[in-house]
mmCIF file of C-alpha atoms in Angstrom:
data_model
loop_
_atom_site.group_PDB
_atom_site.id
_atom_site.type_symbol
_atom_site.label_atom_id
_atom_site.label_comp_id
_atom_site.label_asym_id
_atom_site.label_seq_id
_atom_site.Cartn_x
_atom_site.Cartn_y
_atom_site.Cartn_z
ATOM 1 C CA MET A 621 -33.133 -60.568 -10.294
ATOM 2 C CA LEU A 622 -33.049 -57.956 -13.082
ATOM 3 C CA LYS A 623 -36.507 -56.647 -12.167
ATOM 4 C CA GLU A 624 -35.527 -56.448 -8.522
ATOM 5 C CA ALA A 625 -32.331 -54.583 -9.423
ATOM 6 C CA LYS A 626 -34.297 -52.082 -11.500
ATOM 7 C CA LYS A 627 -36.730 -51.547 -8.637
ATOM 8 C CA ALA A 628 -33.837 -51.040 -6.231
ATOM 9 C CA ARG A 629 -32.228 -48.451 -8.525
ATOM 10 C CA ALA A 630 -35.519 -46.607 -8.925
ATOM 11 C CA ALA A 631 -36.068 -46.546 -5.182
ATOM 12 C CA ALA A 632 -32.511 -45.427 -4.389
ATOM 13 C CA PRO A 633 -32.083 -41.699 -3.678
ATOM 14 C CA LYS A 634 -30.696 -39.701 -6.609
ATOM 15 C CA PRO A 635 -27.318 -37.996 -6.117
ATOM 16 C CA VAL A 636 -27.699 -34.374 -5.206
ATOM 17 C CA LYS A 637 -26.075 -31.956 -7.661
ATOM 18 C CA ASP A 638 -24.564 -28.596 -6.634
ATOM 19 C CA ALA A 639 -27.129 -26.825 -8.821
ATOM 20 C CA ASP A 640 -29.965 -28.438 -6.813
ATOM 21 C CA LEU A 641 -28.695 -27.038 -3.513
ATOM 22 C CA PRO A 642 -30.253 -23.797 -2.216
ATOM 23 C CA VAL A 643 -27.975 -20.789 -2.669
ATOM 24 C CA ALA A 644 -26.786 -19.487 0.683
ATOM 25 C CA ARG A 645 -27.914 -15.947 1.268
ATOM 26 C CA ARG A 646 -25.190 -13.418 1.837
ATOM 27 C CA PRO A 647 -25.549 -11.488 5.054
ATOM 28 C CA LYS A 648 -26.816 -7.993 4.427
ATOM 29 C CA LEU A 649 -24.334 -5.205 4.978
ATOM 30 C CA THR A 650 -25.086 -2.709 7.699
ATOM 31 C CA ARG A 651 -25.445 0.946 6.796
ATOM 32 C CA ALA A 652 -21.989 1.624 8.216
ATOM 33 C CA GLN A 653 -20.474 -1.248 6.212
ATOM 34 C CA LYS A 654 -22.092 0.020 3.000
ATOM 35 C CA LYS A 655 -20.697 3.504 3.610
ATOM 36 C CA GLU A 656 -17.238 2.099 4.261
ATOM 37 C CA GLN A 657 -17.465 -0.008 1.108
ATOM 38 C CA ILE A 658 -18.387 2.989 -1.044
ATOM 39 C CA ARG A 659 -15.696 5.131 0.569
ATOM 40 C CA ASP A 660 -13.078 2.467 -0.144
ATOM 41 C CA ALA A 661 -14.321 2.210 -3.726
ATOM 42 C CA LEU A 662 -13.914 5.977 -4.186
ATOM 43 C CA PHE A 663 -10.365 5.888 -2.782
ATOM 44 C CA THR A 664 -9.471 2.952 -5.043
ATOM 45 C CA ALA A 665 -10.965 4.737 -8.034
ATOM 46 C CA ALA A 666 -9.192 7.995 -7.200
ATOM 47 C CA ALA A 667 -5.862 6.169 -6.965
ATOM 48 C CA LYS A 668 -6.449 4.648 -10.397
ATOM 49 C CA VAL A 669 -7.496 7.949 -11.977
ATOM 50 C CA VAL A 670 -4.648 9.978 -10.461
ATOM 51 C CA GLY A 671 -2.159 7.249 -11.310
ATOM 52 C CA GLU A 672 -3.317 7.258 -14.920
ATOM 53 C CA HIS A 673 -4.055 10.939 -15.530
ATOM 54 C CA GLY A 674 -2.343 12.855 -12.719
ATOM 55 C CA TYR A 675 -3.805 15.158 -10.078
ATOM 56 C CA SER A 676 -4.363 18.037 -12.497
ATOM 57 C CA ASN A 677 -6.560 15.980 -14.831
ATOM 58 C CA ALA A 678 -8.447 13.960 -12.218
ATOM 59 C CA GLN A 679 -12.128 14.901 -12.182
ATOM 60 C CA VAL A 680 -14.951 13.859 -9.859
ATOM 61 C CA ALA A 681 -16.888 12.422 -12.820
ATOM 62 C CA MET A 682 -13.926 10.230 -13.752
ATOM 63 C CA ILE A 683 -13.544 8.990 -10.171
ATOM 64 C CA THR A 684 -17.231 8.164 -9.676
ATOM 65 C CA ALA A 685 -17.389 6.426 -13.052
ATOM 66 C CA GLN A 686 -14.378 4.312 -12.082
ATOM 67 C CA ALA A 687 -16.020 3.510 -8.739
ATOM 68 C CA SER A 688 -19.406 2.795 -10.389
ATOM 69 C CA VAL A 689 -21.299 5.191 -8.120
ATOM 70 C CA ALA A 690 -23.480 8.187 -8.898
ATOM 71 C CA GLN A 691 -21.639 11.484 -9.127
ATOM 72 C CA GLY A 692 -23.849 13.019 -6.451
ATOM 73 C CA THR A 693 -22.864 10.215 -4.047
ATOM 74 C CA PHE A 694 -19.325 11.553 -4.018
ATOM 75 C CA TYR A 695 -20.335 14.569 -1.953
ATOM 76 C CA ASN A 696 -21.797 12.373 0.776
ATOM 77 C CA TYR A 697 -18.232 11.361 1.561
ATOM 78 C CA PHE A 698 -16.025 14.286 0.570
ATOM 79 C CA GLU A 699 -16.569 18.025 0.666
ATOM 80 C CA SER A 700 -14.814 18.552 -2.641
ATOM 81 C CA GLN A 701 -12.459 16.975 -5.132
ATOM 82 C CA GLN A 702 -9.526 18.533 -3.272
ATOM 83 C CA ASP A 703 -10.776 17.027 -0.003
ATOM 84 C CA LEU A 704 -10.447 13.549 -1.515
ATOM 85 C CA LEU A 705 -7.047 14.315 -3.018
ATOM 86 C CA ASP A 706 -5.845 15.617 0.347
ATOM 87 C CA GLN A 707 -6.845 12.322 1.990
ATOM 88 C CA LEU A 708 -5.650 10.032 -0.785
ATOM 89 C CA LEU A 709 -1.902 9.920 -0.144
ATOM 90 C CA PRO A 710 -2.107 9.571 3.679
ATOM 91 C CA THR A 711 -4.651 6.759 3.277
ATOM 92 C CA ILE A 712 -2.532 4.786 0.799
ATOM 93 C CA GLY A 713 0.550 5.670 2.829
ATOM 94 C CA GLN A 714 -0.893 3.914 5.870
ATOM 95 C CA ALA A 715 -1.606 0.852 3.743
ATOM 96 C CA MET A 716 2.013 0.948 2.558
ATOM 97 C CA LEU A 717 3.357 1.152 6.121
ATOM 98 C CA ALA A 718 1.138 -1.748 7.195
ATOM 99 C CA PHE A 719 2.388 -3.799 4.226
ATOM 100 C CA ILE A 720 6.027 -3.081 5.105
ATOM 101 C CA LYS A 721 5.489 -3.799 8.800
ATOM 102 C CA ASP A 722 3.902 -7.153 8.003
ATOM 103 C CA ALA A 723 6.673 -8.076 5.570
ATOM 104 C CA SER A 724 9.419 -7.317 8.094
ATOM 105 C CA SER A 725 7.730 -8.591 11.256
ATOM 106 C CA ASP A 726 9.724 -11.836 11.353
ATOM 107 C CA ALA A 727 13.158 -10.155 11.207
ATOM 108 C CA HIS A 728 15.637 -11.340 13.840
ATOM 109 C CA SER A 729 17.661 -8.132 13.944
ATOM 110 C CA GLU A 730 17.215 -4.497 13.031
ATOM 111 C CA ILE A 731 19.589 -4.757 10.061
ATOM 112 C CA GLU A 732 17.550 -7.689 8.753
ATOM 113 C CA ARG A 733 14.409 -5.634 9.322
ATOM 114 C CA GLU A 734 15.923 -2.802 7.283
ATOM 115 C CA GLU A 735 16.545 -5.085 4.322
ATOM 116 C CA LYS A 736 13.090 -6.653 4.521
ATOM 117 C CA SER A 737 11.504 -3.206 4.778
ATOM 118 C CA PHE A 738 13.527 -1.959 1.818
ATOM 119 C CA ARG A 739 12.440 -4.888 -0.326
ATOM 120 C CA ALA A 740 8.825 -4.547 0.835
ATOM 121 C CA PHE A 741 8.695 -0.894 -0.221
ATOM 122 C CA PHE A 742 9.526 -1.803 -3.810
ATOM 123 C CA GLU A 743 7.203 -4.799 -3.724
ATOM 124 C CA PHE A 744 4.382 -2.484 -2.642
ATOM 125 C CA LEU A 745 5.136 -0.253 -5.648
ATOM 126 C CA LYS A 746 4.910 -3.251 -7.979
ATOM 127 C CA ILE A 747 1.527 -4.219 -6.547
ATOM 128 C CA ASN A 748 0.308 -0.603 -6.471
ATOM 129 C CA PRO A 749 1.961 1.102 -9.463
ATOM 130 C CA ASP A 750 -0.315 4.150 -9.156
ATOM 131 C CA PHE A 751 1.218 5.015 -5.782
ATOM 132 C CA TYR A 752 4.396 6.434 -7.299
ATOM 133 C CA ARG A 753 2.641 9.199 -9.219
ATOM 134 C CA ILE A 754 0.263 9.887 -6.333
ATOM 135 C CA LEU A 755 3.204 10.340 -3.987
ATOM 136 C CA TYR A 756 5.453 12.537 -6.072
ATOM 137 C CA GLU A 757 2.781 14.756 -7.623
ATOM 138 C CA ALA A 758 1.257 15.353 -4.192
ATOM 139 C CA GLU A 759 4.051 17.752 -3.270
ATOM 140 C CA VAL A 760 2.548 20.218 -5.781
ATOM 141 C CA PHE A 761 -1.146 19.324 -5.892
ATOM 142 C CA ALA A 762 -1.767 18.178 -2.294
ATOM 143 C CA PRO A 763 1.116 19.692 -0.285
ATOM 144 C CA GLU A 764 -0.496 19.256 3.134
ATOM 145 C CA ALA A 765 -1.138 15.586 2.429
ATOM 146 C CA TYR A 766 2.426 15.211 1.191
ATOM 147 C CA GLN A 767 3.751 16.741 4.392
ATOM 148 C CA ARG A 768 1.550 14.546 6.602
ATOM 149 C CA HIS A 769 2.638 11.437 4.739
ATOM 150 C CA ASN A 770 6.346 12.255 4.976
ATOM 151 C CA GLU A 771 6.073 13.042 8.668
ATOM 152 C CA SER A 772 4.246 9.773 9.308
ATOM 153 C CA VAL A 773 6.857 7.716 7.440
ATOM 154 C CA ALA A 774 9.729 9.570 9.120
ATOM 155 C CA ARG A 775 8.265 9.021 12.604
ATOM 156 C CA GLY A 776 7.981 5.315 11.958
ATOM 157 C CA TYR A 777 11.540 5.177 10.629
ATOM 158 C CA VAL A 778 12.887 7.043 13.654
ATOM 159 C CA ARG A 779 11.144 4.571 15.975
ATOM 160 C CA VAL A 780 12.850 1.678 14.176
ATOM 161 C CA LEU A 781 16.228 3.414 14.426
ATOM 162 C CA GLU A 782 15.681 4.186 18.115
ATOM 163 C CA ARG A 783 15.059 0.509 18.760
ATOM 164 C CA ALA A 784 18.256 -0.386 16.905
ATOM 165 C CA LEU A 785 20.155 2.256 18.877
ATOM 166 C CA ASP A 786 18.849 0.899 22.185
ATOM 167 C CA ARG A 787 20.067 -2.553 21.154
ATOM 168 C CA GLY A 788 23.514 -1.204 20.390
ATOM 169 C CA GLU A 789 23.215 -1.964 16.682
ATOM 170 C CA LEU A 790 23.874 1.565 15.374
ATOM 171 C CA LYS A 791 27.080 3.545 14.955
ATOM 172 C CA VAL A 792 25.348 6.635 16.327
ATOM 173 C CA ALA A 793 26.281 8.524 19.473
ATOM 174 C CA ASP A 794 23.777 11.385 19.333
ATOM 175 C CA LYS A 795 20.112 10.408 19.252
ATOM 176 C CA ARG A 796 19.285 13.645 17.441
ATOM 177 C CA GLU A 797 20.980 12.229 14.346
ATOM 178 C CA LEU A 798 18.265 9.624 13.893
ATOM 179 C CA GLU A 799 15.791 11.958 12.194
ATOM 180 C CA ALA A 800 18.443 13.057 9.697
ATOM 181 C CA ILE A 801 19.362 9.422 9.016
ATOM 182 C CA ALA A 802 15.691 8.551 8.495
ATOM 183 C CA GLN A 803 15.358 11.308 5.906
ATOM 184 C CA MET A 804 18.511 10.110 4.113
ATOM 185 C CA LEU A 805 17.208 6.546 3.878
ATOM 186 C CA MET A 806 13.803 7.761 2.664
ATOM 187 C CA GLY A 807 15.547 9.846 0.000
ATOM 188 C CA ALA A 808 17.607 6.848 -1.084
ATOM 189 C CA ARG A 809 14.450 4.829 -1.697
ATOM 190 C CA HIS A 810 12.961 7.673 -3.709
ATOM 191 C CA TYR A 811 15.916 8.074 -6.079
ATOM 192 C CA LEU A 812 16.576 4.355 -6.419
ATOM 193 C CA CYS A 813 12.943 3.923 -7.345
ATOM 194 C CA MET A 814 13.146 6.617 -10.032
ATOM 195 C CA ARG A 815 16.296 5.137 -11.543
ATOM 196 C CA PHE A 816 15.884 1.380 -11.214
ATOM 197 C CA ALA A 817 12.277 0.417 -10.406
ATOM 198 C CA ARG A 818 10.233 2.348 -12.981
ATOM 199 C CA ARG A 819 9.385 1.442 -16.551
ATOM 200 C CA GLY A 820 6.885 3.662 -18.306
ATOM 201 C CA LYS A 821 3.938 4.159 -15.962
ATOM 202 C CA GLY A 822 4.542 0.914 -14.113
ATOM 203 C CA SER A 823 6.928 -0.487 -11.528
ATOM 204 C CA ILE A 824 9.358 -3.354 -12.038
ATOM 205 C CA SER A 825 11.428 -5.512 -9.727
ATOM 206 C CA LEU A 826 14.436 -3.772 -8.241
ATOM 207 C CA PRO A 827 17.648 -5.432 -9.468
ATOM 208 C CA GLU A 828 19.253 -7.561 -6.797
ATOM 209 C CA TRP A 829 22.587 -5.797 -7.146
ATOM 210 C CA VAL A 830 20.872 -2.515 -6.239
ATOM 211 C CA VAL A 831 19.607 -4.110 -3.027
ATOM 212 C CA ASP A 832 23.160 -5.312 -2.327
ATOM 213 C CA ALA A 833 24.588 -1.838 -2.934
ATOM 214 C CA TYR A 834 22.020 -0.222 -0.631
ATOM 215 C CA MET A 835 22.656 -2.716 2.152
ATOM 216 C CA THR A 836 26.442 -2.333 1.804
ATOM 217 C CA VAL A 837 26.113 1.414 2.400
ATOM 218 C CA VAL A 838 23.649 0.975 5.258
ATOM 219 C CA LYS A 839 25.684 -1.719 6.993
ATOM 220 C CA GLY A 840 28.980 0.123 6.601
ATOM 221 C CA GLY A 841 27.704 3.562 7.471
ATOM 222 C CA ILE A 842 24.964 3.119 10.062
ATOM 223 C CA TYR A 843 24.779 -0.367 11.530
ATOM 224 C CA ARG A 844 27.443 -2.168 13.498
#
């Protein structure tokens, strides 16, 4: 019996370990995918460098080192350092708008959407602390990019307000007022961020009572 058991164990297949399994090959990236990957890496690196050192001290060598690419590679994607800086804010700005849109997509009313959007803006700053410096230094060092970004955000805000107006949720009689209101709300986020959501070079959670104060003003002054 013992001999038979030993023979049976010897003949039985050995358990396969993870280390014995062949490593699955990753699919090779296409040329276009590689270019997009490097471009994204340069944008990410530029955001980090500008966030840490500011526009005036950001150098191509610092950006390429952060992105782990050769310095000469930079010029395959951007004409100059300024070209990258001019594209940086609008690119991150679109990511911010997509983040806010996703965070507020399940709102049941426009006033609920406003609160979710407000909270999402400050959450985006916590996740991307470099964005604050990129945004507010751009007015001096990348003015065209700053203007494009502001116009893009304002257009999106006006569309939201137009939808609320069409639903009868706003205390607004003249549709022309919507652009002015959008600029006021954008300004409120800017100053509340400076005062309550910054600590050193980083971003912190906005106090809940600040959210309550903002929504009290918005509900009482704009929304029905």
